[in-house]
Short mmCIF file of C-alpha atoms in Angstrom, two decimals:
data_model
loop_
_atom_site.label_atom_id
_atom_site.label_comp_id
_atom_site.label_asym_id
_atom_site.label_seq_id
_atom_site.Cartn_x
_atom_site.Cartn_y
_atom_site.Cartn_z
CA UNK A 1 46.09 56.33 14.43
CA UNK A 2 43.71 59.29 14.09
CA UNK A 3 40.14 58.07 13.94
CA UNK A 4 38.17 59.31 10.99
CA UNK A 5 35.14 61.11 12.43
CA UNK A 6 31.77 61.90 10.92
CA UNK A 7 29.59 64.77 12.08
CA UNK A 8 27.52 63.84 15.10
CA UNK A 9 23.84 64.33 14.49
CA UNK A 10 21.11 64.97 17.07
CA UNK A 11 21.13 62.64 19.94
CA UNK A 12 18.61 59.75 19.87
CA UNK A 13 15.63 60.49 22.05
CA UNK A 14 13.40 57.69 23.35
CA UNK A 15 9.90 58.12 24.48
CA UNK A 16 7.62 55.57 26.06
CA UNK A 17 7.45 53.65 22.79
CA UNK A 18 11.20 52.99 22.95
CA UNK A 19 10.98 50.95 26.11
CA UNK A 20 11.23 47.23 25.86
CA UNK A 21 7.82 45.49 25.97
CA UNK A 22 7.42 43.42 29.14
CA UNK A 23 9.16 46.04 31.30
CA UNK A 24 6.08 48.16 32.10
CA UNK A 25 6.15 50.85 34.75
CA UNK A 26 5.23 49.61 38.20
CA UNK A 27 1.86 50.77 39.52
CA UNK A 28 2.08 52.91 42.73
CA UNK A 29 -0.53 50.66 44.30
CA UNK A 30 0.54 47.31 43.04
CA UNK A 31 3.76 45.78 44.54
CA UNK A 32 3.48 42.85 42.15
CA UNK A 33 5.16 44.88 39.45
CA UNK A 34 8.23 45.82 41.57
CA UNK A 35 10.52 43.47 39.65
CA UNK A 36 9.37 44.88 36.26
CA UNK A 37 9.98 48.41 37.58
CA UNK A 38 13.45 47.48 38.86
CA UNK A 39 14.20 45.91 35.45
CA UNK A 40 13.17 49.04 33.63
CA UNK A 41 15.09 51.37 35.98
CA UNK A 42 18.25 49.27 35.57
CA UNK A 43 17.92 49.42 31.76
CA UNK A 44 17.39 53.23 31.87
CA UNK A 45 20.41 53.83 34.14
CA UNK A 46 22.72 51.62 32.14
CA UNK A 47 24.53 53.03 29.06
CA UNK A 48 26.67 51.04 26.72
CA UNK A 49 29.48 52.84 24.93
CA UNK A 50 29.93 49.77 22.74
CA UNK A 51 27.47 47.17 21.51
CA UNK A 52 28.66 43.83 20.03
CA UNK A 53 25.75 41.79 18.49
CA UNK A 54 26.75 38.21 17.85
CA UNK A 55 24.36 36.25 15.56
CA UNK A 56 24.84 32.40 15.34
CA UNK A 57 22.53 31.97 12.30
CA UNK A 58 20.28 28.94 12.64
CA UNK A 59 21.32 28.21 16.25
CA UNK A 60 18.88 27.07 18.89
CA UNK A 61 18.61 25.37 22.29
CA UNK A 62 18.73 21.91 20.61
CA UNK A 63 21.94 22.90 18.80
CA UNK A 64 23.26 24.13 22.07
CA UNK A 65 22.52 20.80 23.79
CA UNK A 66 24.23 18.85 21.10
CA UNK A 67 27.23 21.20 21.18
CA UNK A 68 27.62 20.84 24.96
CA UNK A 69 27.70 17.05 24.43
CA UNK A 70 30.10 17.39 21.60
CA UNK A 71 32.43 19.22 24.01
CA UNK A 72 32.01 16.52 26.71
CA UNK A 73 30.43 19.00 29.11
CA UNK A 74 33.08 21.67 28.75
CA UNK A 75 31.68 25.24 29.32
CA UNK A 76 30.04 27.04 26.43
CA UNK A 77 29.03 30.66 26.31
CA UNK A 78 25.65 29.96 27.67
CA UNK A 79 27.30 28.95 30.96
CA UNK A 80 28.80 32.44 31.46
CA UNK A 81 26.89 34.65 33.92
CA UNK A 82 24.66 36.12 31.21
CA UNK A 83 21.14 37.38 31.29
CA UNK A 84 18.85 35.21 29.13
CA UNK A 85 15.54 35.54 27.50
CA UNK A 86 13.32 33.79 24.87
CA UNK A 87 12.70 35.39 21.45
CA UNK A 88 9.78 34.78 19.16
CA UNK A 89 11.33 34.77 15.67
CA UNK A 90 8.25 35.14 13.47
CA UNK A 91 8.22 37.57 10.52
CA UNK A 92 5.46 39.93 9.46
CA UNK A 93 3.99 37.46 6.95
CA UNK A 94 4.97 34.02 8.25
CA UNK A 95 5.31 32.08 11.49
CA UNK A 96 8.56 30.68 10.12
CA UNK A 97 10.97 33.52 9.28
CA UNK A 98 13.90 33.73 6.85
CA UNK A 99 17.14 35.43 7.70
CA UNK A 100 16.20 38.62 5.83
CA UNK A 101 13.08 39.26 7.89
CA UNK A 102 14.67 38.04 11.15
CA UNK A 103 17.75 40.18 10.67
CA UNK A 104 15.60 43.16 9.75
CA UNK A 105 13.77 42.84 13.06
CA UNK A 106 17.06 43.08 14.91
CA UNK A 107 18.30 45.91 12.67
CA UNK A 108 15.35 48.27 12.46
CA UNK A 109 13.03 47.13 15.22
CA UNK A 110 10.14 46.25 12.88
CA UNK A 111 8.95 42.93 11.44
CA UNK A 112 8.90 42.69 7.69
CA UNK A 113 8.06 40.07 5.10
CA UNK A 114 10.33 37.18 4.42
CA UNK A 115 12.93 38.21 1.79
CA UNK A 116 12.94 41.94 2.50
CA UNK A 117 16.11 43.74 3.65
CA UNK A 118 15.99 46.78 5.93
CA UNK A 119 12.42 47.64 4.95
CA UNK A 120 8.92 47.56 6.29
CA UNK A 121 6.40 45.35 4.57
CA UNK A 122 5.09 48.41 2.56
CA UNK A 123 8.56 49.05 1.19
CA UNK A 124 9.69 51.93 3.43
CA UNK A 125 13.44 51.96 4.14
CA UNK A 126 14.26 52.52 7.85
CA UNK A 127 17.44 53.53 9.61
CA UNK A 128 19.12 50.59 11.30
CA UNK A 129 20.77 50.28 14.73
CA UNK A 130 24.14 50.62 12.85
CA UNK A 131 22.89 53.97 11.37
CA UNK A 132 21.82 55.18 14.79
CA UNK A 133 25.18 54.25 16.25
CA UNK A 134 26.93 56.17 13.48
CA UNK A 135 24.68 59.20 14.15
CA UNK A 136 26.04 59.18 17.73
CA UNK A 137 29.62 59.42 16.34
CA UNK A 138 30.39 55.68 16.86
CA UNK A 139 32.36 53.51 14.51
CA UNK A 140 30.50 50.60 12.97
CA UNK A 141 31.33 47.21 11.50
CA UNK A 142 29.93 43.97 10.01
CA UNK A 143 31.61 40.61 10.08
CA UNK A 144 30.25 37.34 8.43
CA UNK A 145 31.49 33.99 7.12
CA UNK A 146 28.93 34.15 4.30
CA UNK A 147 29.21 36.76 1.62
CA UNK A 148 29.05 40.21 3.31
CA UNK A 149 26.02 40.85 1.01
CA UNK A 150 24.09 37.96 2.54
CA UNK A 151 20.88 38.59 4.41
CA UNK A 152 22.02 39.08 8.01
CA UNK A 153 24.84 41.55 7.40
CA UNK A 154 22.89 43.23 4.61
CA UNK A 155 20.04 44.37 6.82
CA UNK A 156 22.27 46.65 8.80
CA UNK A 157 23.65 48.62 5.86
CA UNK A 158 21.27 48.33 2.86
CA UNK A 159 17.64 48.42 1.82
CA UNK A 160 16.22 46.11 -0.88
CA UNK A 161 12.92 44.32 -1.49
CA UNK A 162 14.64 41.11 -2.52
CA UNK A 163 17.46 39.65 -0.50
CA UNK A 164 18.85 37.93 -3.61
CA UNK A 165 19.72 41.33 -5.22
CA UNK A 166 23.31 40.98 -4.10
CA UNK A 167 24.85 43.38 -6.50
CA UNK A 168 22.52 46.24 -5.38
CA UNK A 169 23.34 45.35 -1.74
CA UNK A 170 27.08 45.52 -2.56
CA UNK A 171 26.64 48.94 -4.18
CA UNK A 172 24.75 50.29 -1.14
CA UNK A 173 27.33 48.93 1.24
CA UNK A 174 30.22 50.36 -0.72
CA UNK A 175 28.49 53.75 -0.75
CA UNK A 176 27.27 53.66 2.91
CA UNK A 177 28.92 56.46 4.79
CA UNK A 178 27.80 55.00 8.11
CA UNK A 179 29.75 51.78 7.63
CA UNK A 180 33.43 51.71 8.64
CA UNK A 181 34.41 48.09 8.45
CA UNK A 182 33.16 44.98 6.60
CA UNK A 183 34.76 41.49 6.65
CA UNK A 184 33.47 38.51 4.81
CA UNK A 185 33.12 36.89 1.43
CA UNK A 186 31.28 38.08 -1.65
CA UNK A 187 34.04 39.75 -3.73
CA UNK A 188 32.19 38.80 -6.98
CA UNK A 189 29.22 40.97 -6.03
CA UNK A 190 31.41 44.06 -6.05
CA UNK A 191 33.25 43.44 -9.32
CA UNK A 192 32.25 43.55 -12.99
CA UNK A 193 32.22 40.47 -15.14
CA UNK A 194 35.31 41.69 -16.92
CA UNK A 195 37.27 41.49 -13.59
CA UNK A 196 36.01 38.13 -12.39
CA UNK A 197 32.82 39.30 -10.77
CA UNK A 198 29.13 38.95 -11.60
CA UNK A 199 28.14 42.60 -12.01
CA UNK A 200 26.51 43.30 -15.37
CA UNK A 201 26.64 47.08 -15.01
CA UNK A 202 30.41 47.18 -15.55
CA UNK A 203 30.96 48.98 -12.23
CA UNK A 204 33.76 48.16 -9.83
CA UNK A 205 32.48 48.88 -6.32
CA UNK A 206 35.77 47.76 -4.72
CA UNK A 207 37.27 50.78 -6.46
CA UNK A 208 34.30 52.93 -5.42
CA UNK A 209 34.83 51.86 -1.82
CA UNK A 210 38.50 52.66 -2.02
CA UNK A 211 37.75 56.12 -3.40
CA UNK A 212 35.27 56.60 -0.50
CA UNK A 213 38.03 55.95 2.04
CA UNK A 214 38.19 52.21 2.56
CA UNK A 215 41.37 50.32 2.78
CA UNK A 216 40.86 47.10 0.80
CA UNK A 217 42.28 43.73 1.91
CA UNK A 218 41.84 40.20 0.62
CA UNK A 219 43.92 37.97 2.94
CA UNK A 220 44.40 37.39 6.71
CA UNK A 221 47.93 38.89 6.55
CA UNK A 222 46.65 41.96 4.87
CA UNK A 223 43.87 42.32 7.42
CA UNK A 224 46.46 42.06 10.22
CA UNK A 225 48.60 44.81 8.58
CA UNK A 226 45.60 47.21 7.78
CA UNK A 227 45.64 50.46 9.59
CA UNK A 228 43.08 52.49 7.71
CA UNK A 229 40.20 54.32 9.33
CA UNK A 230 37.77 52.32 7.19
CA UNK A 231 38.46 48.75 6.07
CA UNK A 232 36.82 46.49 3.50
CA UNK A 233 37.97 42.86 3.72
CA UNK A 234 36.62 40.57 1.05
CA UNK A 235 38.31 37.22 1.55
CA UNK A 236 36.56 35.09 -1.07
CA UNK A 237 34.73 35.41 -4.36
CA UNK A 238 31.66 33.74 -2.86
CA UNK A 239 31.12 32.58 0.70
CA UNK A 240 34.17 31.87 2.95
CA UNK A 241 35.37 28.35 3.55
CA UNK A 242 33.73 26.20 6.19
CA UNK A 243 35.47 25.92 9.49
CA UNK A 244 36.09 22.20 8.52
CA UNK A 245 38.05 23.27 5.44
CA UNK A 246 39.67 26.46 6.65
CA UNK A 247 41.85 28.16 4.11
CA UNK A 248 45.26 29.46 5.24
CA UNK A 249 44.69 32.62 3.32
CA UNK A 250 41.36 33.44 4.90
CA UNK A 251 40.94 34.65 8.49
CA UNK A 252 38.78 32.67 10.88
CA UNK A 253 35.65 34.16 12.38
CA UNK A 254 37.47 34.83 15.70
CA UNK A 255 40.35 36.44 13.87
CA UNK A 256 37.99 38.73 12.01
CA UNK A 257 36.17 39.50 15.23
CA UNK A 258 39.40 40.40 17.05
CA UNK A 259 40.53 42.56 14.23
CA UNK A 260 37.25 44.36 13.99
CA UNK A 261 37.17 45.10 17.68
CA UNK A 262 40.82 46.35 17.62
CA UNK A 263 40.02 48.81 14.84
CA UNK A 264 36.62 50.03 15.87
CA UNK A 265 37.56 50.39 19.59
CA UNK A 266 39.95 53.18 18.67
CA UNK A 267 36.97 55.52 18.36
CA UNK A 268 36.60 57.41 21.60
CA UNK A 269 32.87 57.62 21.02
CA UNK A 270 32.55 53.84 21.03
CA UNK A 271 31.37 51.40 18.38
CA UNK A 272 28.63 49.01 17.12
CA UNK A 273 29.67 45.67 15.69
CA UNK A 274 27.58 42.82 14.29
CA UNK A 275 29.26 39.39 13.92
CA UNK A 276 27.51 36.52 12.21
CA UNK A 277 28.43 32.88 12.39
CA UNK A 278 26.69 32.40 9.04
CA UNK A 279 27.25 28.76 8.26
CA UNK A 280 25.62 27.17 11.36
CA UNK A 281 22.47 27.78 9.36
CA UNK A 282 23.81 26.16 6.20
CA UNK A 283 24.89 23.13 8.18
CA UNK A 284 21.33 22.87 9.55
CA UNK A 285 19.88 23.04 5.97
CA UNK A 286 22.25 20.22 4.96
CA UNK A 287 21.48 18.14 8.15
CA UNK A 288 25.31 18.02 8.54
CA UNK A 289 26.10 17.52 12.22
CA UNK A 290 29.89 17.73 11.97
CA UNK A 291 29.70 21.06 10.08
CA UNK A 292 27.24 22.44 12.57
CA UNK A 293 29.33 21.47 15.59
CA UNK A 294 32.50 22.83 13.97
CA UNK A 295 31.05 26.08 12.93
CA UNK A 296 29.49 26.47 16.42
CA UNK A 297 32.87 25.94 17.88
CA UNK A 298 34.23 28.65 15.53
CA UNK A 299 31.47 31.01 16.62
CA UNK A 300 32.12 30.36 20.25
CA UNK A 301 35.78 31.34 19.74
CA UNK A 302 34.45 34.65 18.29
CA UNK A 303 32.22 35.13 21.34
CA UNK A 304 35.30 34.60 23.52
CA UNK A 305 36.99 37.48 21.62
CA UNK A 306 33.99 39.72 22.31
CA UNK A 307 33.58 38.80 25.98
CA UNK A 308 37.34 39.10 26.61
CA UNK A 309 37.04 42.70 25.43
CA UNK A 310 33.87 43.39 27.43
CA UNK A 311 35.52 41.82 30.49
CA UNK A 312 38.09 44.62 30.35
CA UNK A 313 35.65 47.33 29.24
CA UNK A 314 32.55 47.48 31.49
CA UNK A 315 30.83 49.92 29.14
CA UNK A 316 30.49 47.18 26.50
CA UNK A 317 27.24 45.27 25.94
CA UNK A 318 27.61 41.86 24.28
CA UNK A 319 24.43 40.27 22.86
CA UNK A 320 24.33 36.65 21.47
CA UNK A 321 21.09 36.14 19.60
CA UNK A 322 20.31 33.72 16.82
CA UNK A 323 17.74 34.78 14.24
CA UNK A 324 15.98 31.41 14.04
CA UNK A 325 16.43 27.69 14.29
CA UNK A 326 17.42 25.63 11.21
CA UNK A 327 17.00 21.91 10.83
CA UNK A 328 14.94 21.21 13.95
CA UNK A 329 17.74 19.07 15.37
CA UNK A 330 17.27 17.03 18.56
CA UNK A 331 19.51 15.04 20.84
CA UNK A 332 19.06 11.24 21.01
CA UNK A 333 22.56 10.65 22.40
CA UNK A 334 23.64 7.44 24.02
CA UNK A 335 27.06 6.22 25.11
CA UNK A 336 27.46 4.46 21.71
CA UNK A 337 26.01 7.27 19.54
CA UNK A 338 27.23 10.56 20.84
CA UNK A 339 28.09 14.05 19.33
CA UNK A 340 31.66 13.72 20.52
CA UNK A 341 32.22 11.15 17.87
CA UNK A 342 32.19 14.05 15.35
CA UNK A 343 35.46 15.53 16.59
CA UNK A 344 37.61 13.78 14.06
CA UNK A 345 35.41 14.56 11.00
CA UNK A 346 37.37 16.90 8.69
CA UNK A 347 34.98 17.41 5.75
CA UNK A 348 31.36 18.35 5.14
CA UNK A 349 28.91 15.91 3.53
CA UNK A 350 29.03 18.16 0.39
CA UNK A 351 32.79 17.91 0.15
CA UNK A 352 32.73 14.08 0.48
CA UNK A 353 30.03 13.91 -2.16
CA UNK A 354 32.18 15.93 -4.54
CA UNK A 355 35.15 13.78 -3.96
CA UNK A 356 33.18 10.65 -4.85
CA UNK A 357 31.62 12.20 -7.95
CA UNK A 358 34.91 13.62 -9.28
CA UNK A 359 37.15 10.65 -8.38
CA UNK A 360 37.27 6.84 -8.40
CA UNK A 361 36.80 6.15 -4.68
CA UNK A 362 33.68 4.51 -3.35
CA UNK A 363 31.41 6.32 -0.88
CA UNK A 364 32.45 4.06 2.02
CA UNK A 365 36.12 4.73 1.35
CA UNK A 366 35.65 8.51 1.16
CA UNK A 367 33.53 8.40 4.34
CA UNK A 368 36.16 6.49 6.28
CA UNK A 369 38.87 8.80 5.02
CA UNK A 370 37.24 11.88 6.38
CA UNK A 371 35.49 10.53 9.52
CA UNK A 372 37.67 7.66 10.77
CA UNK A 373 34.47 5.52 10.84
CA UNK A 374 33.81 2.33 8.88
CA UNK A 375 30.35 2.08 7.38
CA UNK A 376 28.25 -0.92 8.17
CA UNK A 377 26.35 -2.59 5.33
CA UNK A 378 23.13 -1.06 6.52
CA UNK A 379 24.73 2.42 6.45
CA UNK A 380 26.07 1.84 2.94
CA UNK A 381 22.54 0.99 1.88
CA UNK A 382 21.32 4.23 3.57
CA UNK A 383 23.79 6.24 1.54
CA UNK A 384 22.93 4.45 -1.69
CA UNK A 385 19.20 5.07 -1.20
CA UNK A 386 19.46 8.67 -0.03
CA UNK A 387 18.25 11.51 -2.23
CA UNK A 388 21.83 12.68 -2.58
CA UNK A 389 25.25 11.31 -1.43
CA UNK A 390 25.56 14.43 0.75
CA UNK A 391 22.35 13.69 2.68
CA UNK A 392 23.27 10.06 2.92
CA UNK A 393 26.65 10.88 4.43
CA UNK A 394 25.13 13.42 6.83
CA UNK A 395 22.42 11.11 7.96
CA UNK A 396 24.83 8.31 8.76
CA UNK A 397 26.94 10.78 10.70
CA UNK A 398 23.87 12.06 12.48
CA UNK A 399 22.87 8.49 13.67
CA UNK A 400 26.50 7.91 14.85
CA UNK A 401 26.25 11.24 16.78
CA UNK A 402 22.83 10.65 18.25
CA UNK A 403 21.42 13.63 16.49
CA UNK A 404 18.03 13.66 14.76
CA UNK A 405 16.55 16.14 12.37
CA UNK A 406 12.96 17.19 11.68
CA UNK A 407 13.58 19.47 8.70
CA UNK A 408 16.07 20.76 6.13
CA UNK A 409 14.51 24.25 6.56
CA UNK A 410 13.91 26.84 9.30
CA UNK A 411 11.58 26.10 12.11
CA UNK A 412 9.38 28.33 14.32
CA UNK A 413 10.84 27.50 17.66
CA UNK A 414 11.83 30.37 19.97
CA UNK A 415 15.58 31.04 20.38
CA UNK A 416 17.49 32.04 23.48
CA UNK A 417 19.11 35.48 23.71
CA UNK A 418 22.16 35.97 25.94
CA UNK A 419 23.42 39.31 27.11
CA UNK A 420 26.00 40.78 29.45
CA UNK A 421 26.92 44.38 30.04
CA UNK A 422 25.11 47.71 30.42
CA UNK A 423 21.41 47.18 29.79
CA UNK A 424 21.51 43.42 29.83
CA UNK A 425 18.34 43.25 32.06
CA UNK A 426 16.19 44.35 29.06
CA UNK A 427 16.97 41.02 27.32
CA UNK A 428 15.20 38.86 29.98
CA UNK A 429 11.74 37.39 29.77
CA UNK A 430 9.75 36.61 26.65
CA UNK A 431 10.55 39.04 23.80
CA UNK A 432 9.45 39.66 20.28
CA UNK A 433 12.50 39.75 17.91
CA UNK A 434 11.93 43.48 17.43
CA UNK A 435 12.62 43.96 21.12
CA UNK A 436 16.25 42.88 20.70
CA UNK A 437 16.58 46.13 18.64
CA UNK A 438 14.70 48.05 21.34
CA UNK A 439 16.97 46.73 24.10
CA UNK A 440 20.19 47.59 22.13
CA UNK A 441 18.86 51.02 21.28
CA UNK A 442 17.89 51.67 24.91
CA UNK A 443 21.38 50.56 26.12
CA UNK A 444 23.04 52.96 23.72
CA UNK A 445 20.62 55.73 24.68
#
């Protein structure tokens, strides 16, 4: 396949302001800064031909702990030989960020207000790390299990003041000449109402994307057969299915990741790819422990695809960085109440609620059908008295799993960043979320 090439713009030049904070130059007379100087030197000497940014939305150390227990101590990606650091996730206007502001910090290297996409707080649109990679002649891609127009993927390829302006984000993505591949849900945001979408302007931005050179696919099989230089994969009208309810037509996150790497890596100048495990966050909002563990497992499989590639290509930097914690989960596991008890759960709390409301089965019958667990009388009372059936189911499961929750929203706790490959040293220590951008930019030179 002949790789479609854009014109290469001027090379990115970094001055002192481009260096990652916390890696200050060592003083000639102060040996105490030798390690900082060594770290900076290593970051300056390394150059990443390819950068793969993996974002497990809503993931944190507490989720990691519960997931390792869920796997009965089997290795997870944290146990690879990766450089780690701690990231302060605050936004420009709040201690607790949302995904739009958190993603923008990673994408453009500046903090913005919650809800804003690819912009500074005063409304200035800024080039993203994806744009800078494209300026260097690299191929670029975005993968998500949410709609592709959702906050995290959107910040890399669009600029809007309100993250909920999905139809404008879709328009900008379809028209973005720097974007070569997008996989996710959200078909309805690209289509007019007359064709099953929600666009009120009558425009069909799937057609616009095709006219701009994208090959369009809607199924896993079509994705596997695609050979275009640019590919748009929209696999659902809205968000893609959860990993607990995987559709045979939709590709999994790991399959999308593998396909994206296969296509983008054909560019001799390298590539930038962002992969989001979107629904770990949604599981946290719902306090749904089984969904959270299942989607973390799906994300880990995607990380394995990325690290398998980087293991064979030493010029590839892989960065795993959540944008924030969601749910404030904690581990209270015992031998009786343990995360491993969630392995046989095959439905989210929301799906179980829907089955009860639309059918004639009782909550305890539906719960046993999808979890293999029999509710006690006390647990049935907990479900009956919960604000919703969904929360009731999820809280019973959480107690069975030894998982506690402090919130149904985001929290302000720092997250751990993991990195391996050229420039990984710059991700160690205590970082602001904007410094994840700085470190990726420095690695790509």
